[in-house]
């Protein structure tokens, strides 16, 4: 993404910014949602041994 932004012209720079934001937001969402879902499963006793998941 940084290479596209540094070497690209107008529309390419816009695409690089959009791509970078998409990656960052996707990572944040994946980490947050998977952690919350795992905590819900552990507290609902769906997962019997939570040590496997670092909880």
PDB file of C-alpha atoms in Angstrom:
ATOM      1  CA  UNK A   1       0.000   0.000   0.000  1.00  0.00           C
ATOM      2  CA  UNK A   2       2.823   2.397   0.861  1.00  0.00           C
ATOM      3  CA  UNK A   3       4.501   1.714  -2.485  1.00  0.00           C
ATOM      4  CA  UNK A   4       1.291   2.461  -4.345  1.00  0.00           C
ATOM      5  CA  UNK A   5       0.842   5.678  -2.413  1.00  0.00           C
ATOM      6  CA  UNK A   6       4.441   6.857  -2.868  1.00  0.00           C
ATOM      7  CA  UNK A   7       4.839   5.958  -6.536  1.00  0.00           C
ATOM      8  CA  UNK A   8       1.285   6.380  -7.817  1.00  0.00           C
ATOM      9  CA  UNK A   9      -0.553   9.369  -9.207  1.00  0.00           C
ATOM     10  CA  UNK A  10      -3.979  10.742  -8.185  1.00  0.00           C
ATOM     11  CA  UNK A  11      -6.397   7.812  -8.559  1.00  0.00           C
ATOM     12  CA  UNK A  12      -3.740   5.281  -7.574  1.00  0.00           C
ATOM     13  CA  UNK A  13      -3.061   7.190  -4.343  1.00  0.00           C
ATOM     14  CA  UNK A  14      -6.772   7.174  -3.572  1.00  0.00           C
ATOM     15  CA  UNK A  15      -6.891   3.433  -4.159  1.00  0.00           C
ATOM     16  CA  UNK A  16      -3.862   2.966  -1.875  1.00  0.00           C
ATOM     17  CA  UNK A  17      -5.543   4.902   0.937  1.00  0.00           C
ATOM     18  CA  UNK A  18      -8.766   2.929   0.516  1.00  0.00           C
ATOM     19  CA  UNK A  19      -6.877  -0.356   0.455  1.00  0.00           C
ATOM     20  CA  UNK A  20      -4.888   0.551   3.568  1.00  0.00           C
ATOM     21  CA  UNK A  21      -7.980   1.601   5.495  1.00  0.00           C
ATOM     22  CA  UNK A  22      -9.750  -1.585   4.466  1.00  0.00           C
ATOM     23  CA  UNK A  23      -6.891  -3.751   5.706  1.00  0.00           C
ATOM     24  CA  UNK A  24      -6.636  -1.926   9.049  1.00  0.00           C
ATOM     25  CA  UNK A  25     -10.387  -1.974   9.670  1.00  0.00           C
ATOM     26  CA  UNK A  26     -10.614  -5.633   8.663  1.00  0.00           C
ATOM     27  CA  UNK A  27      -7.810  -6.614  11.049  1.00  0.00           C
ATOM     28  CA  UNK A  28      -9.371  -4.669  13.919  1.00  0.00           C
ATOM     29  CA  UNK A  29     -12.772  -6.225  13.291  1.00  0.00           C
ATOM     30  CA  UNK A  30     -11.387  -9.761  13.011  1.00  0.00           C
ATOM     31  CA  UNK A  31      -9.434  -9.477  16.265  1.00  0.00           C
ATOM     32  CA  UNK A  32     -12.262  -7.814  18.174  1.00  0.00           C
ATOM     33  CA  UNK A  33     -15.084 -10.037  16.932  1.00  0.00           C
ATOM     34  CA  UNK A  34     -13.172 -13.305  17.287  1.00  0.00           C
ATOM     35  CA  UNK A  35     -12.109 -12.415  20.837  1.00  0.00           C
ATOM     36  CA  UNK A  36     -15.644 -11.464  21.826  1.00  0.00           C
ATOM     37  CA  UNK A  37     -17.094 -14.581  20.230  1.00  0.00           C
ATOM     38  CA  UNK A  38     -14.577 -16.800  21.994  1.00  0.00           C
ATOM     39  CA  UNK A  39     -15.339 -15.188  25.361  1.00  0.00           C
ATOM     40  CA  UNK A  40     -19.065 -15.724  24.777  1.00  0.00           C
ATOM     41  CA  UNK A  41     -18.505 -19.399  23.932  1.00  0.00           C
ATOM     42  CA  UNK A  42     -16.375 -19.926  27.032  1.00  0.00           C
ATOM     43  CA  UNK A  43     -18.890 -18.244  29.356  1.00  0.00           C
ATOM     44  CA  UNK A  44     -21.750 -20.220  27.800  1.00  0.00           C
ATOM     45  CA  UNK A  45     -19.836 -23.459  28.580  1.00  0.00           C
ATOM     46  CA  UNK A  46     -19.823 -24.452  24.917  1.00  0.00           C
ATOM     47  CA  UNK A  47     -16.051 -24.772  25.108  1.00  0.00           C
ATOM     48  CA  UNK A  48     -15.125 -27.188  27.891  1.00  0.00           C
ATOM     49  CA  UNK A  49     -11.380 -26.531  28.165  1.00  0.00           C
ATOM     50  CA  UNK A  50     -10.614 -22.844  27.755  1.00  0.00           C
ATOM     51  CA  UNK A  51      -6.856 -23.334  28.275  1.00  0.00           C
ATOM     52  CA  UNK A  52      -6.535 -24.246  24.604  1.00  0.00           C
ATOM     53  CA  UNK A  53      -7.665 -20.744  23.694  1.00  0.00           C
ATOM     54  CA  UNK A  54      -5.491 -18.801  26.122  1.00  0.00           C
ATOM     55  CA  UNK A  55      -8.346 -17.902  28.438  1.00  0.00           C
TER      56      UNK A  55
END
